[in-house]
Coordinates of C-alpha atoms in Angstrom, one line a residue:
X1 CA 0.0 0.0 0.0
X2 CA 1.4 3.4 -0.9
X3 CA 2.2 5.9 1.8
X4 CA -0.4 8.3 0.4
X5 CA -3.2 5.7 0.5
X6 CA -2.1 4.6 4.0
X7 CA -2.1 8.2 5.2
X8 CA -5.5 8.9 3.7
X9 CA -6.9 5.8 5.4
X10 CA -5.5 6.9 8.8
X11 CA -7.0 10.4 8.3
X12 CA -10.4 8.9 7.4
X13 CA -10.4 6.7 10.5
X14 CA -9.6 9.7 12.7
X15 CA -12.3 11.8 11.2
X16 CA -15.0 9.1 11.4
X17 CA -14.2 8.4 15.1
X18 CA -13.2 5.3 16.8
X19 CA -16.8 4.7 18.2
X20 CA -18.2 4.1 14.7
X21 CA -15.1 2.6 13.1
X22 CA -12.7 1.1 15.6
X23 CA -9.1 1.5 14.3
X24 CA -7.1 0.8 17.4
X25 CA -4.2 3.2 18.1
X26 CA -4.8 5.6 15.2
X27 CA -2.7 8.4 16.7
X28 CA 0.2 6.0 17.4
X29 CA 0.1 4.6 13.9
X30 CA -0.1 8.1 12.4
X31 CA 2.9 9.2 14.5
X32 CA 4.9 6.2 13.3
X33 CA 3.9 6.9 9.7
X34 CA 5.1 10.5 9.9
X35 CA 8.4 9.5 11.5
X36 CA 8.9 7.0 8.8
X37 CA 8.2 9.5 6.0
X38 CA 10.5 12.1 7.6
X39 CA 13.2 9.5 7.9
X40 CA 13.0 8.9 4.1
X41 CA 11.5 5.4 4.4
X42 CA 7.8 4.4 4.3
X43 CA 6.8 2.3 7.3
X44 CA 6.9 -1.4 6.4
X45 CA 7.3 -4.8 8.0
X46 CA 10.6 -6.6 7.4
X47 CA 14.2 -6.7 8.4
X48 CA 15.5 -3.6 10.2
X49 CA 17.6 -1.3 8.1
X50 CA 21.4 -1.4 8.7
X51 CA 22.6 1.2 11.1
X52 CA 24.0 4.4 9.8
X53 CA 27.9 4.4 9.7
X54 CA 29.8 6.3 12.4
X55 CA 30.5 10.0 12.0
X56 CA 34.0 11.5 11.5
X57 CA 33.0 15.1 11.5
X58 CA 32.3 17.2 14.6
X59 CA 28.7 18.2 15.2
X60 CA 28.0 22.0 15.2
X61 CA 28.1 23.6 18.7
X62 CA 24.8 23.3 20.6
X63 CA 24.1 27.0 20.5
X64 CA 24.6 27.0 16.7
X65 CA 22.3 24.0 16.3
X66 CA 19.6 25.8 18.4
X67 CA 19.9 28.9 16.2
X68 CA 19.6 26.7 13.0
X69 CA 16.4 25.2 14.5
X70 CA 15.0 28.8 15.0
X71 CA 15.9 29.7 11.4
X72 CA 14.2 26.6 10.1
X73 CA 11.1 27.4 12.2
X74 CA 10.8 30.8 10.5
X75 CA 13.1 33.3 12.4
X76 CA 15.2 35.2 9.8
X77 CA 14.7 32.4 7.2
X78 CA 16.7 34.3 4.5
X79 CA 19.8 33.7 6.6
X80 CA 19.6 30.0 6.1
X81 CA 22.1 30.0 3.1
X82 CA 24.6 32.0 5.1
X83 CA 24.3 29.7 8.2
X84 CA 24.8 26.6 6.0
X85 CA 27.8 28.0 4.1
X86 CA 29.5 29.3 7.3
X87 CA 29.0 25.9 9.1
X88 CA 30.2 23.9 6.0
X89 CA 33.3 26.1 5.8
X90 CA 34.1 25.0 9.3
X91 CA 33.6 21.3 8.4
X92 CA 30.8 20.6 10.8
X93 CA 27.9 18.2 10.5
X94 CA 24.3 18.8 11.4
X95 CA 22.4 17.6 14.5
X96 CA 20.6 14.4 13.5
X97 CA 17.1 15.8 14.4
X98 CA 17.6 18.7 11.9
X99 CA 18.7 16.6 9.0
X100 CA 15.3 15.9 7.4
X101 CA 14.3 19.6 7.3
X102 CA 17.6 20.7 5.9
X103 CA 17.7 17.9 3.3
X104 CA 14.2 18.9 2.3
X105 CA 15.4 22.5 1.7
X106 CA 18.2 21.2 -0.5
X107 CA 15.7 19.2 -2.5
X108 CA 13.9 22.4 -3.3
X109 CA 16.8 24.8 -3.7
X110 CA 19.9 23.7 -5.7
X111 CA 21.9 26.6 -4.4
X112 CA 22.0 25.0 -0.9
X113 CA 23.2 21.6 -2.0
X114 CA 27.0 22.2 -1.9
X115 CA 27.1 23.2 1.8
X116 CA 24.5 20.5 2.7
X117 CA 26.8 17.9 1.1
X118 CA 29.4 18.8 3.7
X119 CA 27.0 19.2 6.6
X120 CA 25.0 16.0 6.0
X121 CA 27.8 13.8 7.5
X122 CA 27.7 10.0 7.4
X123 CA 24.1 9.9 8.7
X124 CA 22.9 12.4 6.1
X125 CA 24.4 10.4 3.2
X126 CA 22.9 7.2 4.7
X127 CA 19.5 8.9 4.7
X128 CA 20.1 10.1 1.2
X129 CA 20.4 6.5 0.1
X130 CA 16.9 5.8 1.4
X131 CA 15.0 8.8 -0.1
X132 CA 15.2 9.6 -3.8
X133 CA 14.4 13.3 -3.0
X134 CA 17.6 13.5 -1.1
X135 CA 19.8 11.6 -3.5
X136 CA 21.4 14.9 -4.6
X137 CA 23.6 14.7 -1.5
X138 CA 25.6 11.8 -3.1
X139 CA 26.7 14.2 -5.9
X140 CA 28.1 16.7 -3.5
X141 CA 31.6 16.8 -2.1
X142 CA 32.3 15.7 1.4
X143 CA 35.0 17.2 3.6
X144 CA 36.7 14.0 4.5
X145 CA 37.4 12.4 1.2
X146 CA 39.2 15.1 -0.8
X147 CA 42.9 14.8 -0.2
X148 CA 45.3 17.7 -0.7
X149 CA 47.8 16.9 -3.5
X150 CA 51.3 16.2 -2.3
X151 CA 53.7 18.4 -4.3
X152 CA 57.1 16.9 -4.8
X153 CA 59.9 18.5 -7.0
X154 CA 57.4 20.6 -8.8
X155 CA 55.0 17.7 -9.6
X156 CA 51.8 17.1 -7.7
X157 CA 50.9 13.6 -6.7
X158 CA 47.5 13.5 -5.0
X159 CA 46.9 11.7 -1.7
X160 CA 45.0 8.4 -2.3
X161 CA 44.0 9.4 -5.8
X162 CA 42.8 6.5 -7.8
X163 CA 40.3 5.1 -5.3
X164 CA 38.7 8.5 -5.0
X165 CA 38.9 9.3 -8.7
X166 CA 37.6 5.9 -9.8
X167 CA 35.0 5.2 -7.2
X168 CA 34.1 8.5 -5.5
X169 CA 30.8 10.3 -6.0
X170 CA 30.6 12.9 -8.7
X171 CA 30.9 15.7 -6.1
X172 CA 34.0 14.1 -4.5
X173 CA 35.6 13.5 -7.9
X174 CA 34.9 17.1 -9.0
X175 CA 36.3 18.5 -5.7
X176 CA 39.4 16.3 -6.1
X177 CA 39.9 17.4 -9.7
X178 CA 39.6 21.1 -8.7
X179 CA 42.1 20.6 -5.8
X180 CA 44.6 18.9 -8.1
X181 CA 44.0 21.6 -10.8
X182 CA 45.0 24.3 -8.3
X183 CA 48.2 22.5 -7.4
X184 CA 49.2 21.2 -10.9
X185 CA 47.0 22.2 -13.9
X186 CA 48.8 19.9 -16.3
X187 CA 48.4 16.8 -14.2
X188 CA 44.7 17.6 -13.6
X189 CA 44.2 17.8 -17.4
X190 CA 46.1 14.6 -18.0
X191 CA 44.0 12.8 -15.4
X192 CA 40.9 14.0 -17.1
X193 CA 42.2 12.9 -20.5
X194 CA 42.9 9.4 -19.4
X195 CA 39.3 8.5 -18.9
X196 CA 37.5 11.1 -20.8
X197 CA 35.9 8.8 -23.3
X198 CA 34.4 6.6 -20.5
X199 CA 32.9 9.5 -18.5
X200 CA 29.1 10.0 -18.6
X201 CA 27.7 13.1 -20.3
X202 CA 26.8 14.8 -17.0
X203 CA 30.3 14.1 -15.6
X204 CA 31.9 15.5 -18.7
X205 CA 29.9 18.7 -18.4
X206 CA 30.9 19.1 -14.8
X207 CA 34.6 18.2 -15.2
X208 CA 35.3 20.4 -18.2
X209 CA 34.4 23.5 -16.3
X210 CA 37.0 22.6 -13.6
X211 CA 39.6 23.7 -16.2
X212 CA 38.6 27.3 -15.6
X213 CA 41.0 27.4 -12.7
X214 CA 44.5 27.9 -14.1
X215 CA 43.2 28.1 -17.6
X216 CA 46.0 28.6 -20.2
X217 CA 46.8 27.9 -23.9
X218 CA 48.0 24.5 -22.8
X219 CA 44.4 23.6 -22.4
X220 CA 43.4 24.8 -25.8
X221 CA 43.8 21.4 -27.7
X222 CA 41.7 19.6 -25.2
X223 CA 39.0 22.2 -25.3
X224 CA 39.0 22.4 -29.1
X225 CA 38.3 18.7 -29.2
X226 CA 35.5 19.2 -26.6
X227 CA 33.7 21.4 -29.1
X228 CA 32.8 18.1 -30.9
X229 CA 31.3 16.5 -27.8
X230 CA 27.8 15.0 -28.1
X231 CA 26.6 16.9 -25.1
X232 CA 25.6 20.5 -25.7
X233 CA 26.5 21.5 -22.1
X234 CA 30.1 20.2 -22.7
X235 CA 30.4 22.1 -26.0
X236 CA 29.1 25.3 -24.4
X237 CA 31.5 25.1 -21.4
X238 CA 34.4 24.5 -23.8
X239 CA 33.4 27.4 -26.0
X240 CA 33.1 29.7 -22.9
X241 CA 36.6 28.7 -21.7
X242 CA 38.1 29.1 -25.2
X243 CA 36.6 32.6 -25.4
X244 CA 38.7 33.5 -22.4
X245 CA 41.8 32.6 -24.4
X246 CA 42.3 35.5 -27.0
X247 CA 44.9 33.5 -28.9
X248 CA 42.8 30.4 -29.3
X249 CA 41.7 29.0 -32.7
X250 CA 38.1 29.8 -31.6
X251 CA 39.1 33.4 -30.9
X252 CA 40.6 33.8 -34.3
X253 CA 37.6 32.3 -36.0
X254 CA 35.3 34.6 -34.1
X255 CA 37.4 37.6 -35.0
X256 CA 37.1 36.7 -38.7
X257 CA 33.3 36.6 -38.3
X258 CA 33.2 39.8 -36.3
X259 CA 35.3 41.6 -38.9
X260 CA 32.4 41.2 -41.3
X261 CA 29.8 42.2 -38.7
X262 CA 31.1 45.5 -37.4
X263 CA 33.0 48.2 -39.3
X264 CA 34.2 51.7 -38.4
X265 CA 32.8 54.4 -40.7
X266 CA 34.1 57.8 -39.7
X267 CA 33.1 58.3 -36.1
X268 CA 30.3 55.6 -36.3
X269 CA 30.0 51.9 -36.3
X270 CA 28.1 50.0 -38.9
X271 CA 26.7 46.7 -37.8
X272 CA 25.6 43.8 -40.1
X273 CA 24.4 40.6 -38.6
X274 CA 25.6 37.2 -40.0
X275 CA 23.4 36.0 -42.9
X276 CA 23.1 32.5 -41.4
X277 CA 24.3 30.4 -38.6
X278 CA 26.1 27.5 -40.2
X279 CA 27.5 24.3 -38.6
X280 CA 30.9 25.8 -38.0
X281 CA 29.3 28.7 -36.0
X282 CA 27.3 26.2 -34.0
X283 CA 30.4 24.2 -33.2
X284 CA 32.0 27.4 -31.8
X285 CA 29.2 27.9 -29.4
X286 CA 26.7 30.1 -31.4
X287 CA 23.2 28.9 -30.7
X288 CA 21.1 29.1 -33.8
X289 CA 17.7 29.3 -32.3
X290 CA 16.9 32.7 -30.9
X291 CA 14.9 33.2 -27.7
X292 CA 11.2 34.1 -28.1
X293 CA 10.8 37.7 -29.1
X294 CA 14.4 38.0 -30.5
X295 CA 15.2 38.1 -34.2
X296 CA 17.6 35.5 -35.5
X297 CA 20.0 37.9 -37.1
X298 CA 20.2 40.1 -33.9
X299 CA 20.7 37.0 -31.8
X300 CA 23.6 35.7 -34.0
X301 CA 25.2 39.2 -34.0
X302 CA 25.1 39.5 -30.3
X303 CA 26.7 36.1 -29.8
X304 CA 29.5 36.7 -32.3
X305 CA 30.4 39.9 -30.6
X306 CA 30.2 38.1 -27.2
X307 CA 32.7 35.5 -28.3
X308 CA 35.2 37.8 -30.1
X309 CA 38.3 38.7 -28.2
X310 CA 38.0 42.2 -26.8
X311 CA 41.6 42.9 -27.8
X312 CA 40.5 42.5 -31.4
X313 CA 38.3 45.6 -31.3
X314 CA 41.0 47.9 -29.8
X315 CA 43.4 46.7 -32.5
X316 CA 40.9 46.9 -35.4
X317 CA 39.6 50.4 -34.5
X318 CA 42.8 51.8 -33.0
X319 CA 40.9 53.2 -30.1
X320 CA 40.8 52.5 -26.3
X321 CA 37.7 50.8 -24.9
X322 CA 36.2 54.0 -23.4
X323 CA 36.1 55.6 -26.8
X324 CA 34.9 52.5 -28.6
X325 CA 31.8 52.0 -26.3
X326 CA 30.8 55.7 -26.9
X327 CA 30.8 55.4 -30.7
X328 CA 27.3 55.6 -32.2
X329 CA 26.2 52.3 -33.7
X330 CA 24.1 52.7 -36.8
X331 CA 21.4 49.9 -36.2
X332 CA 21.7 47.0 -33.8
X333 CA 23.2 49.1 -31.0
X334 CA 21.5 47.0 -28.3
X335 CA 22.9 43.8 -29.7
X336 CA 26.4 45.2 -30.0
X337 CA 26.2 46.5 -26.4
X338 CA 24.9 43.2 -25.0
X339 CA 27.6 41.3 -26.9
X340 CA 30.4 43.5 -25.4
X341 CA 28.9 43.1 -21.9
X342 CA 28.8 39.3 -22.2
X343 CA 32.4 39.4 -23.6
X344 CA 33.5 41.4 -20.6
X345 CA 32.1 38.8 -18.2
X346 CA 33.5 35.8 -20.1
X347 CA 37.0 37.4 -20.6
X348 CA 37.0 39.1 -17.2
X349 CA 38.4 42.4 -18.6
X350 CA 38.3 45.3 -16.0
X351 CA 39.2 48.0 -18.5
X352 CA 36.3 47.2 -20.7
X353 CA 34.1 46.8 -17.6
X354 CA 34.9 50.3 -16.5
X355 CA 34.2 51.7 -19.9
X356 CA 30.8 50.0 -20.3
X357 CA 29.8 50.7 -16.6
X358 CA 30.3 54.4 -17.2
X359 CA 27.7 54.2 -20.0
X360 CA 25.3 51.7 -18.4
X361 CA 25.8 50.6 -14.7
X362 CA 25.1 46.9 -14.7
X363 CA 25.8 44.5 -11.9
X364 CA 27.5 42.0 -14.1
X365 CA 30.1 44.6 -15.1
X366 CA 30.7 45.5 -11.4
X367 CA 31.5 41.9 -10.7
X368 CA 34.5 42.1 -13.0
X369 CA 36.1 45.0 -11.1
X370 CA 38.5 44.4 -8.1
X371 CA 36.5 44.3 -4.9
X372 CA 37.6 47.7 -3.5
X373 CA 36.8 49.5 -6.8
X374 CA 33.5 47.6 -7.1
X375 CA 32.4 48.8 -3.6
X376 CA 33.4 52.4 -4.4
X377 CA 31.5 52.4 -7.7
X378 CA 28.5 50.9 -6.0
X379 CA 28.6 53.5 -3.2
X380 CA 28.8 56.3 -5.7
X381 CA 25.8 54.9 -7.6
X382 CA 23.8 54.5 -4.4
X383 CA 24.4 58.2 -3.4
X384 CA 23.4 59.4 -6.9
X385 CA 20.3 57.4 -7.7
X386 CA 16.8 57.0 -6.2
X387 CA 15.7 53.6 -4.8
X388 CA 14.4 51.8 -7.8
X389 CA 14.5 48.3 -9.4
X390 CA 17.9 49.0 -11.1
X391 CA 19.5 50.0 -7.9
X392 CA 18.2 47.0 -6.0
X393 CA 19.3 44.7 -8.8
X394 CA 22.8 46.2 -8.7
X395 CA 23.1 45.9 -5.0
X396 CA 21.8 42.4 -5.1
X397 CA 24.7 41.4 -7.2
X398 CA 27.3 42.6 -4.8
X399 CA 28.3 39.8 -2.4
X400 CA 28.8 40.5 1.3
X401 CA 30.3 41.5 3.5
X402 CA 29.9 45.1 2.3
X403 CA 32.7 47.5 3.3
X404 CA 32.1 50.7 5.4
X405 CA 31.7 53.0 2.3
X406 CA 28.9 51.0 0.7
X407 CA 27.2 50.3 4.0
X408 CA 27.3 54.0 5.0
X409 CA 25.9 54.9 1.5
X410 CA 23.0 52.4 1.8
X411 CA 22.1 53.5 5.4
X412 CA 22.1 57.1 4.4
X413 CA 19.9 56.2 1.4
X414 CA 17.5 54.4 3.8
X415 CA 17.3 57.5 6.1
X416 CA 16.9 59.8 3.0
X417 CA 14.1 57.6 1.5
X418 CA 12.1 57.2 4.8
X419 CA 10.7 60.7 4.5
X420 CA 9.2 60.5 1.0
X421 CA 9.2 56.8 -0.2
X422 CA 8.9 54.6 2.9
X423 CA 7.0 51.9 0.8
X424 CA 10.1 51.5 -1.3
X425 CA 12.5 50.5 1.4
X426 CA 11.7 46.8 2.0
X427 CA 14.2 45.1 -0.2
X428 CA 16.9 47.8 0.5
X429 CA 16.7 47.2 4.2
X430 CA 16.7 43.4 3.8
X431 CA 19.8 43.6 1.5
X432 CA 21.6 45.9 4.0
X433 CA 20.9 43.5 6.9
X434 CA 22.1 40.5 4.9
X435 CA 25.2 42.0 3.2
X436 CA 26.7 44.5 5.5
X437 CA 29.5 43.4 7.9
X438 CA 27.7 42.0 10.9
X439 CA 30.3 43.2 13.3
X440 CA 29.0 46.7 12.6
X441 CA 25.6 46.1 14.2
X442 CA 26.2 48.6 17.0
X443 CA 27.4 51.3 14.6
X444 CA 24.3 50.8 12.5
X445 CA 22.0 51.0 15.5
X446 CA 23.5 54.3 16.6
X447 CA 23.2 55.8 13.1
X448 CA 19.5 56.7 13.2
X449 CA 16.5 55.8 15.4
X450 CA 14.4 55.2 12.2
X451 CA 12.7 51.8 12.5
X452 CA 14.1 50.8 9.1
X453 CA 17.7 51.4 10.2
X454 CA 17.0 49.6 13.5
X455 CA 15.7 46.7 11.5
X456 CA 19.0 46.5 9.7
X457 CA 20.9 46.6 13.0
X458 CA 18.7 43.8 14.4
X459 CA 19.6 41.5 11.5
X460 CA 23.2 42.4 11.7
X461 CA 23.1 41.6 15.4
X462 CA 21.5 38.2 14.7
X463 CA 24.1 37.4 12.1
X464 CA 27.0 38.4 14.4
X465 CA 25.7 36.1 17.1
X466 CA 25.1 33.3 14.6
X467 CA 28.7 33.5 13.3
X468 CA 30.2 33.8 16.8
X469 CA 28.4 30.6 17.8
X470 CA 29.9 28.7 14.9
X471 CA 33.4 29.8 16.0
X472 CA 36.4 30.8 13.8
X473 CA 36.5 29.4 10.3

């Protein structure tokens, strides 16, 4: 009998009443049923399950576990990701009684899965084997199975490599590959090459992206071959990485296409989209089918510009980025601008990011700038703009902890806005509470008696206590 049918039968018995339809210990059976469901295994008769293996990780301190329970019960629920990431960074495991709730959150929200993979511990992984909804835990890295490579005479030889690489979960294998890549990029690439043909498509898509760390022209032949992979995600990852290598064959092919698409005429740019998207363009990462509402030609033009080395434009036009981005584009200006913005993100070019941000302040461009410059640009923008969707989106893309300059600018903006647009402050105060440095809670509280500022201080105080309970990272 399915768990749903069994549950409905128990509910029916409880509603009818035991006098008309004796069902024995209905409440007891219902309690056992709920416990079984939360444990990931429907109640059944048979042999007892094997016991969970012993734990190797330390459990979170009691006060931290109690705070997690409060968060799960609805107190400051938006801080759950920060609590999980902070606890995982310290290598803890969760209290057993909180595992089902946390594993359920991971089933609904993929962004939480990496820290949950660490915090699940041996019992969490055992439970994940019993409930398909929690199976994602098996694909995440664990803190005890990823050895640090041992570097000898310039060559990295990883800890117990082959067992982990051959038989580990996808998450452990990926974590191991990334660790090895940081220590010795060439050896990591060789390890990947040895078994590449036998890897499954999802593993290939995950592993090729690991080459982003320490990327160099030595990786170009492998990535060029990956452009012929059967899996679209693998081809896309390889094309993205090759776009970051201006001297790659893909970069040269894209420059040849771009040369036909964008020409300088006096002080203006003339844009001409590609006439078609042929097989060679698709191999280089150009997607032929445009999103709904976008013309095919404009879609192809945007992608060609996005995958062209930014150094090509400065050489071709003989102008610095800040002058190029201010040239008037005779038709298709939006597509050219979007292409350049995407290229800046792919190629991580701060000079082009500054030039484009001065024309259109977008969060993606801020992310390319060094952290101190990013905060300064953001603070300046906060002081000069009203609270609107663009400002909130920009701030939402800046990770915490915010430095003093940006925090001060946002708190000033809150005080300034209280008087004439108090209805517009909700997301701004939430972001300030979640991104500002929590050690500044007292300073924030003393800044203004306005309830919105005090709300920010309260969240900062909560986060400060939360991180203190977890101890030093």
